[in-house]
Amino acid sequence: FPLLSSVAIDVLAVQASSVPCERVFSSAKETTTHRRANLSTELMTALQVLKFMFKQDRIDFTSHLVTKEEDYDIGRFAPGEAERLLKQGKLGELWGLLDAGVVMDTN
């Protein structure tokens, strides 16, 4: 039976289950809890894709929360500016500059 042996070699060499497939089912089992048993097929698919992308670091929901170096840039005003504002009685303007993070240039 040469044809049967050829088919048997091709079919029997296939694994019964593969690791990626098992991972998908395990991940779906984690998503589909008792409380989420009535999720639609489309929503379940979307959740699985989002979970995969998140685990692969392809999607990041907190990147906008990371402070950038330019956020630490503090404006400076000229030496004597604070004294000038105090002498002119412009305390509101001085407090406004200080609240905005502007500091005196000590150079």
PDB file of N, CA and C in Angstrom:
ATOM      1  N   PHE A   1       0.825  -1.192   0.000  1.00  0.00           N
ATOM      2  CA  PHE A   1       0.000   0.000   0.000  1.00  0.00           C
ATOM      3  C   PHE A   1       0.874   1.264   0.000  1.00  0.00           C
ATOM      4  N   PRO A   2       1.474   1.604  -1.129  1.00  0.00           N
ATOM      5  CA  PRO A   2       2.367   2.775  -1.181  1.00  0.00           C
ATOM      6  C   PRO A   2       1.625   4.099  -0.961  1.00  0.00           C
ATOM      7  N   LEU A   3       0.409   4.215  -1.483  1.00  0.00           N
ATOM      8  CA  LEU A   3      -0.348   5.457  -1.303  1.00  0.00           C
ATOM      9  C   LEU A   3      -0.747   5.637   0.160  1.00  0.00           C
ATOM     10  N   LEU A   4      -1.214   4.584   0.791  1.00  0.00           N
ATOM     11  CA  LEU A   4      -1.612   4.645   2.193  1.00  0.00           C
ATOM     12  C   LEU A   4      -0.416   4.956   3.089  1.00  0.00           C
ATOM     13  N   SER A   5       0.720   4.381   2.818  1.00  0.00           N
ATOM     14  CA  SER A   5       1.903   4.658   3.638  1.00  0.00           C
ATOM     15  C   SER A   5       2.359   6.105   3.468  1.00  0.00           C
ATOM     16  N   SER A   6       2.240   6.636   2.256  1.00  0.00           N
ATOM     17  CA  SER A   6       2.617   8.035   2.006  1.00  0.00           C
ATOM     18  C   SER A   6       1.692   8.984   2.766  1.00  0.00           C
ATOM     19  N   VAL A   7       0.387   8.707   2.732  1.00  0.00           N
ATOM     20  CA  VAL A   7      -0.583   9.537   3.461  1.00  0.00           C
ATOM     21  C   VAL A   7      -0.365   9.398   4.961  1.00  0.00           C
ATOM     22  N   ALA A   8      -0.114   8.190   5.435  1.00  0.00           N
ATOM     23  CA  ALA A   8       0.103   7.961   6.865  1.00  0.00           C
ATOM     24  C   ALA A   8       1.325   8.726   7.362  1.00  0.00           C
ATOM     25  N   ILE A   9       2.379   8.767   6.590  1.00  0.00           N
ATOM     26  CA  ILE A   9       3.588   9.490   6.990  1.00  0.00           C
ATOM     27  C   ILE A   9       3.298  10.990   7.074  1.00  0.00           C
ATOM     28  N   ASP A  10       2.511  11.496   6.102  1.00  0.00           N
ATOM     29  CA  ASP A  10       2.181  12.930   6.121  1.00  0.00           C
ATOM     30  C   ASP A  10       1.249  13.285   7.277  1.00  0.00           C
ATOM     31  N   VAL A  11       0.262  12.467   7.530  1.00  0.00           N
ATOM     32  CA  VAL A  11      -0.744  12.772   8.553  1.00  0.00           C
ATOM     33  C   VAL A  11      -0.217  12.495   9.955  1.00  0.00           C
ATOM     34  N   LEU A  12       0.464  11.417  10.152  1.00  0.00           N
ATOM     35  CA  LEU A  12       0.935  11.048  11.483  1.00  0.00           C
ATOM     36  C   LEU A  12       2.071  11.943  11.969  1.00  0.00           C
ATOM     37  N   ALA A  13       2.705  12.661  11.063  1.00  0.00           N
ATOM     38  CA  ALA A  13       3.790  13.566  11.468  1.00  0.00           C
ATOM     39  C   ALA A  13       3.248  14.865  12.068  1.00  0.00           C
ATOM     40  N   VAL A  14       1.974  15.157  11.861  1.00  0.00           N
ATOM     41  CA  VAL A  14       1.358  16.378  12.386  1.00  0.00           C
ATOM     42  C   VAL A  14       1.120  16.203  13.880  1.00  0.00           C
ATOM     43  N   GLN A  15       1.500  17.219  14.642  1.00  0.00           N
ATOM     44  CA  GLN A  15       1.288  17.162  16.089  1.00  0.00           C
ATOM     45  C   GLN A  15      -0.197  17.263  16.411  1.00  0.00           C
ATOM     46  N   ALA A  16      -0.597  16.639  17.477  1.00  0.00           N
ATOM     47  CA  ALA A  16      -1.998  16.689  17.896  1.00  0.00           C
ATOM     48  C   ALA A  16      -2.382  18.100  18.324  1.00  0.00           C
ATOM     49  N   SER A  17      -1.492  18.797  18.976  1.00  0.00           N
ATOM     50  CA  SER A  17      -1.719  20.194  19.339  1.00  0.00           C
ATOM     51  C   SER A  17      -0.380  20.903  19.329  1.00  0.00           C
ATOM     52  N   SER A  18      -0.432  22.172  19.064  1.00  0.00           N
ATOM     53  CA  SER A  18       0.802  22.939  19.048  1.00  0.00           C
ATOM     54  C   SER A  18       0.789  23.919  20.218  1.00  0.00           C
ATOM     55  N   VAL A  19       1.952  24.348  20.620  1.00  0.00           N
ATOM     56  CA  VAL A  19       2.081  25.234  21.774  1.00  0.00           C
ATOM     57  C   VAL A  19       1.370  26.566  21.548  1.00  0.00           C
ATOM     58  N   PRO A  20       1.535  27.237  20.389  1.00  0.00           N
ATOM     59  CA  PRO A  20       0.828  28.512  20.213  1.00  0.00           C
ATOM     60  C   PRO A  20      -0.690  28.369  20.302  1.00  0.00           C
ATOM     61  N   CYS A  21      -1.203  27.284  19.749  1.00  0.00           N
ATOM     62  CA  CYS A  21      -2.650  27.053  19.805  1.00  0.00           C
ATOM     63  C   CYS A  21      -3.093  26.856  21.256  1.00  0.00           C
ATOM     64  N   GLU A  22      -2.337  26.111  22.016  1.00  0.00           N
ATOM     65  CA  GLU A  22      -2.671  25.892  23.432  1.00  0.00           C
ATOM     66  C   GLU A  22      -2.615  27.191  24.207  1.00  0.00           C
ATOM     67  N   ARG A  23      -1.673  28.059  23.874  1.00  0.00           N
ATOM     68  CA  ARG A  23      -1.578  29.352  24.553  1.00  0.00           C
ATOM     69  C   ARG A  23      -2.803  30.215  24.274  1.00  0.00           C
ATOM     70  N   VAL A  24      -3.291  30.166  23.038  1.00  0.00           N
ATOM     71  CA  VAL A  24      -4.485  30.940  22.695  1.00  0.00           C
ATOM     72  C   VAL A  24      -5.675  30.467  23.510  1.00  0.00           C
ATOM     73  N   PHE A  25      -5.846  29.161  23.613  1.00  0.00           N
ATOM     74  CA  PHE A  25      -6.973  28.632  24.383  1.00  0.00           C
ATOM     75  C   PHE A  25      -6.827  28.958  25.869  1.00  0.00           C
ATOM     76  N   SER A  26      -5.605  28.897  26.395  1.00  0.00           N
ATOM     77  CA  SER A  26      -5.394  29.241  27.805  1.00  0.00           C
ATOM     78  C   SER A  26      -5.690  30.707  28.061  1.00  0.00           C
ATOM     79  N   SER A  27      -5.265  31.569  27.135  1.00  0.00           N
ATOM     80  CA  SER A  27      -5.526  32.996  27.270  1.00  0.00           C
ATOM     81  C   SER A  27      -7.018  33.288  27.185  1.00  0.00           C
ATOM     82  N   ALA A  28      -7.699  32.606  26.280  1.00  0.00           N
ATOM     83  CA  ALA A  28      -9.153  32.792  26.154  1.00  0.00           C
ATOM     84  C   ALA A  28      -9.868  32.319  27.417  1.00  0.00           C
ATOM     85  N   LYS A  29      -9.346  31.255  28.020  1.00  0.00           N
ATOM     86  CA  LYS A  29      -9.948  30.748  29.260  1.00  0.00           C
ATOM     87  C   LYS A  29      -9.812  31.785  30.378  1.00  0.00           C
ATOM     88  N   GLU A  30      -8.676  32.501  30.418  1.00  0.00           N
ATOM     89  CA  GLU A  30      -8.484  33.540  31.426  1.00  0.00           C
ATOM     90  C   GLU A  30      -9.437  34.717  31.198  1.00  0.00           C
ATOM     91  N   THR A  31      -9.708  35.015  29.935  1.00  0.00           N
ATOM     92  CA  THR A  31     -10.591  36.138  29.610  1.00  0.00           C
ATOM     93  C   THR A  31     -12.049  35.792  29.862  1.00  0.00           C
ATOM     94  N   THR A  32     -12.451  34.586  29.491  1.00  0.00           N
ATOM     95  CA  THR A  32     -13.845  34.181  29.611  1.00  0.00           C
ATOM     96  C   THR A  32     -14.101  33.585  30.985  1.00  0.00           C
ATOM     97  N   THR A  33     -14.328  34.441  31.933  1.00  0.00           N
ATOM     98  CA  THR A  33     -14.662  33.974  33.278  1.00  0.00           C
ATOM     99  C   THR A  33     -16.174  33.765  33.359  1.00  0.00           C
ATOM    100  N   HIS A  34     -16.637  33.337  34.492  1.00  0.00           N
ATOM    101  CA  HIS A  34     -18.067  33.104  34.695  1.00  0.00           C
ATOM    102  C   HIS A  34     -18.877  34.385  34.470  1.00  0.00           C
ATOM    103  N   ARG A  35     -18.315  35.521  34.882  1.00  0.00           N
ATOM    104  CA  ARG A  35     -19.027  36.800  34.732  1.00  0.00           C
ATOM    105  C   ARG A  35     -19.017  37.303  33.297  1.00  0.00           C
ATOM    106  N   ARG A  36     -18.054  36.833  32.498  1.00  0.00           N
ATOM    107  CA  ARG A  36     -17.947  37.298  31.114  1.00  0.00           C
ATOM    108  C   ARG A  36     -18.353  36.220  30.113  1.00  0.00           C
ATOM    109  N   ALA A  37     -19.149  35.294  30.507  1.00  0.00           N
ATOM    110  CA  ALA A  37     -19.499  34.166  29.657  1.00  0.00           C
ATOM    111  C   ALA A  37     -20.359  34.569  28.460  1.00  0.00           C
ATOM    112  N   ASN A  38     -21.007  35.714  28.508  1.00  0.00           N
ATOM    113  CA  ASN A  38     -21.894  36.121  27.429  1.00  0.00           C
ATOM    114  C   ASN A  38     -21.270  37.144  26.478  1.00  0.00           C
ATOM    115  N   LEU A  39     -19.945  37.204  26.417  1.00  0.00           N
ATOM    116  CA  LEU A  39     -19.290  38.133  25.492  1.00  0.00           C
ATOM    117  C   LEU A  39     -19.561  37.710  24.055  1.00  0.00           C
ATOM    118  N   SER A  40     -19.724  38.703  23.194  1.00  0.00           N
ATOM    119  CA  SER A  40     -19.925  38.389  21.778  1.00  0.00           C
ATOM    120  C   SER A  40     -18.600  37.899  21.181  1.00  0.00           C
ATOM    121  N   THR A  41     -18.704  37.242  20.058  1.00  0.00           N
ATOM    122  CA  THR A  41     -17.512  36.721  19.377  1.00  0.00           C
ATOM    123  C   THR A  41     -16.581  37.856  18.978  1.00  0.00           C
ATOM    124  N   GLU A  42     -17.151  38.956  18.488  1.00  0.00           N
ATOM    125  CA  GLU A  42     -16.341  40.092  18.062  1.00  0.00           C
ATOM    126  C   GLU A  42     -15.588  40.718  19.236  1.00  0.00           C
ATOM    127  N   LEU A  43     -16.275  40.877  20.365  1.00  0.00           N
ATOM    128  CA  LEU A  43     -15.635  41.466  21.544  1.00  0.00           C
ATOM    129  C   LEU A  43     -14.562  40.540  22.096  1.00  0.00           C
ATOM    130  N   MET A  44     -14.827  39.250  22.105  1.00  0.00           N
ATOM    131  CA  MET A  44     -13.832  38.292  22.577  1.00  0.00           C
ATOM    132  C   MET A  44     -12.586  38.323  21.689  1.00  0.00           C
ATOM    133  N   THR A  45     -12.786  38.409  20.392  1.00  0.00           N
ATOM    134  CA  THR A  45     -11.658  38.498  19.460  1.00  0.00           C
ATOM    135  C   THR A  45     -10.857  39.766  19.710  1.00  0.00           C
ATOM    136  N   ALA A  46     -11.547  40.888  19.877  1.00  0.00           N
ATOM    137  CA  ALA A  46     -10.863  42.155  20.124  1.00  0.00           C
ATOM    138  C   ALA A  46     -10.078  42.110  21.428  1.00  0.00           C
ATOM    139  N   LEU A  47     -10.655  41.539  22.475  1.00  0.00           N
ATOM    140  CA  LEU A  47      -9.953  41.424  23.759  1.00  0.00           C
ATOM    141  C   LEU A  47      -8.707  40.557  23.641  1.00  0.00           C
ATOM    142  N   GLN A  48      -8.807  39.462  22.905  1.00  0.00           N
ATOM    143  CA  GLN A  48      -7.661  38.574  22.738  1.00  0.00           C
ATOM    144  C   GLN A  48      -6.542  39.255  21.952  1.00  0.00           C
ATOM    145  N   VAL A  49      -6.902  40.005  20.917  1.00  0.00           N
ATOM    146  CA  VAL A  49      -5.896  40.725  20.128  1.00  0.00           C
ATOM    147  C   VAL A  49      -5.230  41.792  20.981  1.00  0.00           C
ATOM    148  N   LEU A  50      -6.015  42.553  21.753  1.00  0.00           N
ATOM    149  CA  LEU A  50      -5.442  43.574  22.634  1.00  0.00           C
ATOM    150  C   LEU A  50      -4.521  42.953  23.681  1.00  0.00           C
ATOM    151  N   LYS A  51      -4.945  41.835  24.244  1.00  0.00           N
ATOM    152  CA  LYS A  51      -4.117  41.167  25.256  1.00  0.00           C
ATOM    153  C   LYS A  51      -2.793  40.703  24.656  1.00  0.00           C
ATOM    154  N   PHE A  52      -2.850  40.141  23.449  1.00  0.00           N
ATOM    155  CA  PHE A  52      -1.634  39.695  22.783  1.00  0.00           C
ATOM    156  C   PHE A  52      -0.699  40.871  22.492  1.00  0.00           C
ATOM    157  N   MET A  53      -1.258  41.966  21.972  1.00  0.00           N
ATOM    158  CA  MET A  53      -0.439  43.138  21.655  1.00  0.00           C
ATOM    159  C   MET A  53       0.174  43.728  22.921  1.00  0.00           C
ATOM    160  N   PHE A  54      -0.581  43.754  24.011  1.00  0.00           N
ATOM    161  CA  PHE A  54      -0.075  44.288  25.269  1.00  0.00           C
ATOM    162  C   PHE A  54       1.066  43.433  25.804  1.00  0.00           C
ATOM    163  N   LYS A  55       0.911  42.114  25.741  1.00  0.00           N
ATOM    164  CA  LYS A  55       1.957  41.219  26.242  1.00  0.00           C
ATOM    165  C   LYS A  55       3.213  41.269  25.380  1.00  0.00           C
ATOM    166  N   GLN A  56       3.071  41.609  24.113  1.00  0.00           N
ATOM    167  CA  GLN A  56       4.213  41.705  23.214  1.00  0.00           C
ATOM    168  C   GLN A  56       4.838  43.107  23.227  1.00  0.00           C
ATOM    169  N   ASP A  57       4.377  43.985  24.121  1.00  0.00           N
ATOM    170  CA  ASP A  57       4.831  45.379  24.219  1.00  0.00           C
ATOM    171  C   ASP A  57       4.626  46.142  22.923  1.00  0.00           C
ATOM    172  N   ARG A  58       3.580  45.816  22.199  1.00  0.00           N
ATOM    173  CA  ARG A  58       3.249  46.545  20.978  1.00  0.00           C
ATOM    174  C   ARG A  58       2.243  47.640  21.240  1.00  0.00           C
ATOM    175  N   ILE A  59       1.647  47.622  22.404  1.00  0.00           N
ATOM    176  CA  ILE A  59       0.664  48.630  22.771  1.00  0.00           C
ATOM    177  C   ILE A  59       0.943  49.035  24.212  1.00  0.00           C
ATOM    178  N   ASP A  60       0.865  50.335  24.480  1.00  0.00           N
ATOM    179  CA  ASP A  60       1.185  50.836  25.808  1.00  0.00           C
ATOM    180  C   ASP A  60       0.161  51.906  26.179  1.00  0.00           C
ATOM    181  N   PHE A  61      -0.576  51.656  27.234  1.00  0.00           N
ATOM    182  CA  PHE A  61      -1.622  52.577  27.649  1.00  0.00           C
ATOM    183  C   PHE A  61      -1.104  53.661  28.587  1.00  0.00           C
ATOM    184  N   THR A  62       0.161  53.595  28.994  1.00  0.00           N
ATOM    185  CA  THR A  62       0.688  54.565  29.955  1.00  0.00           C
ATOM    186  C   THR A  62       1.827  55.411  29.405  1.00  0.00           C
ATOM    187  N   SER A  63       2.134  55.310  28.120  1.00  0.00           N
ATOM    188  CA  SER A  63       3.278  56.050  27.573  1.00  0.00           C
ATOM    189  C   SER A  63       3.086  57.562  27.698  1.00  0.00           C
ATOM    190  N   HIS A  64       1.852  58.040  27.637  1.00  0.00           N
ATOM    191  CA  HIS A  64       1.597  59.475  27.754  1.00  0.00           C
ATOM    192  C   HIS A  64       1.769  59.970  29.193  1.00  0.00           C
ATOM    193  N   LEU A  65       1.870  59.059  30.156  1.00  0.00           N
ATOM    194  CA  LEU A  65       2.029  59.458  31.552  1.00  0.00           C
ATOM    195  C   LEU A  65       3.491  59.651  31.949  1.00  0.00           C
ATOM    196  N   VAL A  66       4.414  59.201  31.111  1.00  0.00           N
ATOM    197  CA  VAL A  66       5.837  59.308  31.417  1.00  0.00           C
ATOM    198  C   VAL A  66       6.283  60.746  31.191  1.00  0.00           C
ATOM    199  N   THR A  67       6.972  61.314  32.161  1.00  0.00           N
ATOM    200  CA  THR A  67       7.426  62.695  32.064  1.00  0.00           C
ATOM    201  C   THR A  67       8.622  62.785  31.131  1.00  0.00           C
ATOM    202  N   LYS A  68       8.593  63.774  30.278  1.00  0.00           N
ATOM    203  CA  LYS A  68       9.675  63.997  29.325  1.00  0.00           C
ATOM    204  C   LYS A  68      10.675  64.991  29.912  1.00  0.00           C
ATOM    205  N   GLU A  69      11.885  64.985  29.392  1.00  0.00           N
ATOM    206  CA  GLU A  69      12.931  65.846  29.917  1.00  0.00           C
ATOM    207  C   GLU A  69      12.562  67.325  29.795  1.00  0.00           C
ATOM    208  N   GLU A  70      11.878  67.694  28.697  1.00  0.00           N
ATOM    209  CA  GLU A  70      11.520  69.098  28.530  1.00  0.00           C
ATOM    210  C   GLU A  70      10.487  69.560  29.557  1.00  0.00           C
ATOM    211  N   ASP A  71       9.787  68.621  30.199  1.00  0.00           N
ATOM    212  CA  ASP A  71       8.854  68.992  31.256  1.00  0.00           C
ATOM    213  C   ASP A  71       9.579  69.516  32.496  1.00  0.00           C
ATOM    214  N   TYR A  72      10.859  69.184  32.623  1.00  0.00           N
ATOM    215  CA  TYR A  72      11.642  69.631  33.768  1.00  0.00           C
ATOM    216  C   TYR A  72      12.341  70.960  33.514  1.00  0.00           C
ATOM    217  N   ASP A  73      12.225  71.476  32.300  1.00  0.00           N
ATOM    218  CA  ASP A  73      12.878  72.733  31.969  1.00  0.00           C
ATOM    219  C   ASP A  73      12.197  73.862  32.735  1.00  0.00           C
ATOM    220  N   ILE A  74      12.953  74.532  33.564  1.00  0.00           N
ATOM    221  CA  ILE A  74      12.406  75.603  34.391  1.00  0.00           C
ATOM    222  C   ILE A  74      12.861  76.931  33.799  1.00  0.00           C
ATOM    223  N   GLY A  75      11.916  77.798  33.539  1.00  0.00           N
ATOM    224  CA  GLY A  75      12.266  79.119  33.013  1.00  0.00           C
ATOM    225  C   GLY A  75      13.029  79.933  34.049  1.00  0.00           C
ATOM    226  N   ARG A  76      13.796  80.868  33.574  1.00  0.00           N
ATOM    227  CA  ARG A  76      14.603  81.692  34.485  1.00  0.00           C
ATOM    228  C   ARG A  76      14.323  83.160  34.208  1.00  0.00           C
ATOM    229  N   PHE A  77      14.391  83.975  35.245  1.00  0.00           N
ATOM    230  CA  PHE A  77      14.313  85.399  35.006  1.00  0.00           C
ATOM    231  C   PHE A  77      15.601  86.049  35.495  1.00  0.00           C
ATOM    232  N   ALA A  78      15.868  87.214  34.949  1.00  0.00           N
ATOM    233  CA  ALA A  78      17.156  87.897  35.142  1.00  0.00           C
ATOM    234  C   ALA A  78      17.416  88.225  36.612  1.00  0.00           C
ATOM    235  N   PRO A  79      18.718  88.294  36.987  1.00  0.00           N
ATOM    236  CA  PRO A  79      19.054  88.709  38.350  1.00  0.00           C
ATOM    237  C   PRO A  79      18.473  90.089  38.639  1.00  0.00           C
ATOM    238  N   GLY A  80      17.946  90.260  39.798  1.00  0.00           N
ATOM    239  CA  GLY A  80      17.346  91.533  40.192  1.00  0.00           C
ATOM    240  C   GLY A  80      15.872  91.641  39.825  1.00  0.00           C
ATOM    241  N   GLU A  81      15.341  90.681  39.045  1.00  0.00           N
ATOM    242  CA  GLU A  81      13.939  90.738  38.634  1.00  0.00           C
ATOM    243  C   GLU A  81      13.013  90.594  39.844  1.00  0.00           C
ATOM    244  N   ALA A  82      13.339  89.656  40.757  1.00  0.00           N
ATOM    245  CA  ALA A  82      12.510  89.474  41.944  1.00  0.00           C
ATOM    246  C   ALA A  82      12.525  90.738  42.801  1.00  0.00           C
ATOM    247  N   GLU A  83      13.698  91.341  42.950  1.00  0.00           N
ATOM    248  CA  GLU A  83      13.816  92.576  43.739  1.00  0.00           C
ATOM    249  C   GLU A  83      13.012  93.701  43.099  1.00  0.00           C
ATOM    250  N   ARG A  84      13.066  93.807  41.767  1.00  0.00           N
ATOM    251  CA  ARG A  84      12.321  94.845  41.049  1.00  0.00           C
ATOM    252  C   ARG A  84      10.812  94.665  41.255  1.00  0.00           C
ATOM    253  N   LEU A  85      10.338  93.413  41.150  1.00  0.00           N
ATOM    254  CA  LEU A  85       8.911  93.152  41.341  1.00  0.00           C
ATOM    255  C   LEU A  85       8.481  93.459  42.770  1.00  0.00           C
ATOM    256  N   LEU A  86       9.352  93.141  43.752  1.00  0.00           N
ATOM    257  CA  LEU A  86       9.036  93.449  45.146  1.00  0.00           C
ATOM    258  C   LEU A  86       8.957  94.953  45.379  1.00  0.00           C
ATOM    259  N   LYS A  87       9.941  95.713  44.816  1.00  0.00           N
ATOM    260  CA  LYS A  87       9.962  97.163  44.998  1.00  0.00           C
ATOM    261  C   LYS A  87       8.746  97.824  44.365  1.00  0.00           C
ATOM    262  N   GLN A  88       8.298  97.272  43.227  1.00  0.00           N
ATOM    263  CA  GLN A  88       7.143  97.857  42.545  1.00  0.00           C
ATOM    264  C   GLN A  88       5.822  97.379  43.147  1.00  0.00           C
ATOM    265  N   GLY A  89       5.915  96.455  44.110  1.00  0.00           N
ATOM    266  CA  GLY A  89       4.711  95.971  44.768  1.00  0.00           C
ATOM    267  C   GLY A  89       3.911  94.993  43.914  1.00  0.00           C
ATOM    268  N   LYS A  90       4.542  94.376  42.971  1.00  0.00           N
ATOM    269  CA  LYS A  90       3.856  93.424  42.080  1.00  0.00           C
ATOM    270  C   LYS A  90       4.013  92.007  42.631  1.00  0.00           C
ATOM    271  N   LEU A  91       3.485  91.827  43.829  1.00  0.00           N
ATOM    272  CA  LEU A  91       3.600  90.512  44.468  1.00  0.00           C
ATOM    273  C   LEU A  91       2.815  89.439  43.722  1.00  0.00           C
ATOM    274  N   GLY A  92       1.675  89.820  43.175  1.00  0.00           N
ATOM    275  CA  GLY A  92       0.870  88.861  42.411  1.00  0.00           C
ATOM    276  C   GLY A  92       1.634  88.323  41.214  1.00  0.00           C
ATOM    277  N   GLU A  93       2.332  89.212  40.512  1.00  0.00           N
ATOM    278  CA  GLU A  93       3.124  88.791  39.347  1.00  0.00           C
ATOM    279  C   GLU A  93       4.286  87.893  39.784  1.00  0.00           C
ATOM    280  N   LEU A  94       4.931  88.252  40.915  1.00  0.00           N
ATOM    281  CA  LEU A  94       6.037  87.441  41.429  1.00  0.00           C
ATOM    282  C   LEU A  94       5.539  86.056  41.830  1.00  0.00           C
ATOM    283  N   TRP A  95       4.396  85.992  42.535  1.00  0.00           N
ATOM    284  CA  TRP A  95       3.835  84.691  42.917  1.00  0.00           C
ATOM    285  C   TRP A  95       3.432  83.877  41.690  1.00  0.00           C
ATOM    286  N   GLY A  96       2.922  84.566  40.678  1.00  0.00           N
ATOM    287  CA  GLY A  96       2.552  83.879  39.440  1.00  0.00           C
ATOM    288  C   GLY A  96       3.755  83.227  38.778  1.00  0.00           C
ATOM    289  N   LEU A  97       4.881  83.945  38.755  1.00  0.00           N
ATOM    290  CA  LEU A  97       6.110  83.376  38.184  1.00  0.00           C
ATOM    291  C   LEU A  97       6.599  82.187  39.006  1.00  0.00           C
ATOM    292  N   LEU A  98       6.541  82.332  40.316  1.00  0.00           N
ATOM    293  CA  LEU A  98       6.996  81.247  41.176  1.00  0.00           C
ATOM    294  C   LEU A  98       6.086  80.028  41.072  1.00  0.00           C
ATOM    295  N   ASP A  99       4.775  80.237  40.984  1.00  0.00           N
ATOM    296  CA  ASP A  99       3.831  79.132  40.819  1.00  0.00           C
ATOM    297  C   ASP A  99       4.027  78.415  39.484  1.00  0.00           C
ATOM    298  N   ALA A 100       4.439  79.181  38.466  1.00  0.00           N
ATOM    299  CA  ALA A 100       4.657  78.594  37.140  1.00  0.00           C
ATOM    300  C   ALA A 100       5.976  77.845  37.061  1.00  0.00           C
ATOM    301  N   GLY A 101       6.759  77.879  38.120  1.00  0.00           N
ATOM    302  CA  GLY A 101       8.024  77.139  38.132  1.00  0.00           C
ATOM    303  C   GLY A 101       9.201  77.950  37.646  1.00  0.00           C
ATOM    304  N   VAL A 102       9.034  79.249  37.516  1.00  0.00           N
ATOM    305  CA  VAL A 102      10.141  80.102  37.077  1.00  0.00           C
ATOM    306  C   VAL A 102      11.018  80.386  38.292  1.00  0.00           C
ATOM    307  N   VAL A 103      12.324  80.251  38.131  1.00  0.00           N
ATOM    308  CA  VAL A 103      13.254  80.492  39.235  1.00  0.00           C
ATOM    309  C   VAL A 103      14.208  81.601  38.874  1.00  0.00           C
ATOM    310  N   MET A 104      14.840  82.130  39.878  1.00  0.00           N
ATOM    311  CA  MET A 104      15.804  83.202  39.650  1.00  0.00           C
ATOM    312  C   MET A 104      17.085  82.640  39.076  1.00  0.00           C
ATOM    313  N   ASP A 105      17.675  83.357  38.141  1.00  0.00           N
ATOM    314  CA  ASP A 105      18.967  82.992  37.574  1.00  0.00           C
ATOM    315  C   ASP A 105      20.030  83.504  38.516  1.00  0.00           C
ATOM    316  N   THR A 106      20.823  82.619  39.082  1.00  0.00           N
ATOM    317  CA  THR A 106      21.827  83.025  40.083  1.00  0.00           C
ATOM    318  C   THR A 106      23.180  83.282  39.456  1.00  0.00           C
ATOM    319  N   ASN A 107      23.303  83.255  38.156  1.00  0.00           N
ATOM    320  CA  ASN A 107      24.606  83.495  37.502  1.00  0.00           C
ATOM    321  C   ASN A 107      24.949  84.943  37.490  1.00  0.00           C
TER     322      ASN A 107
END
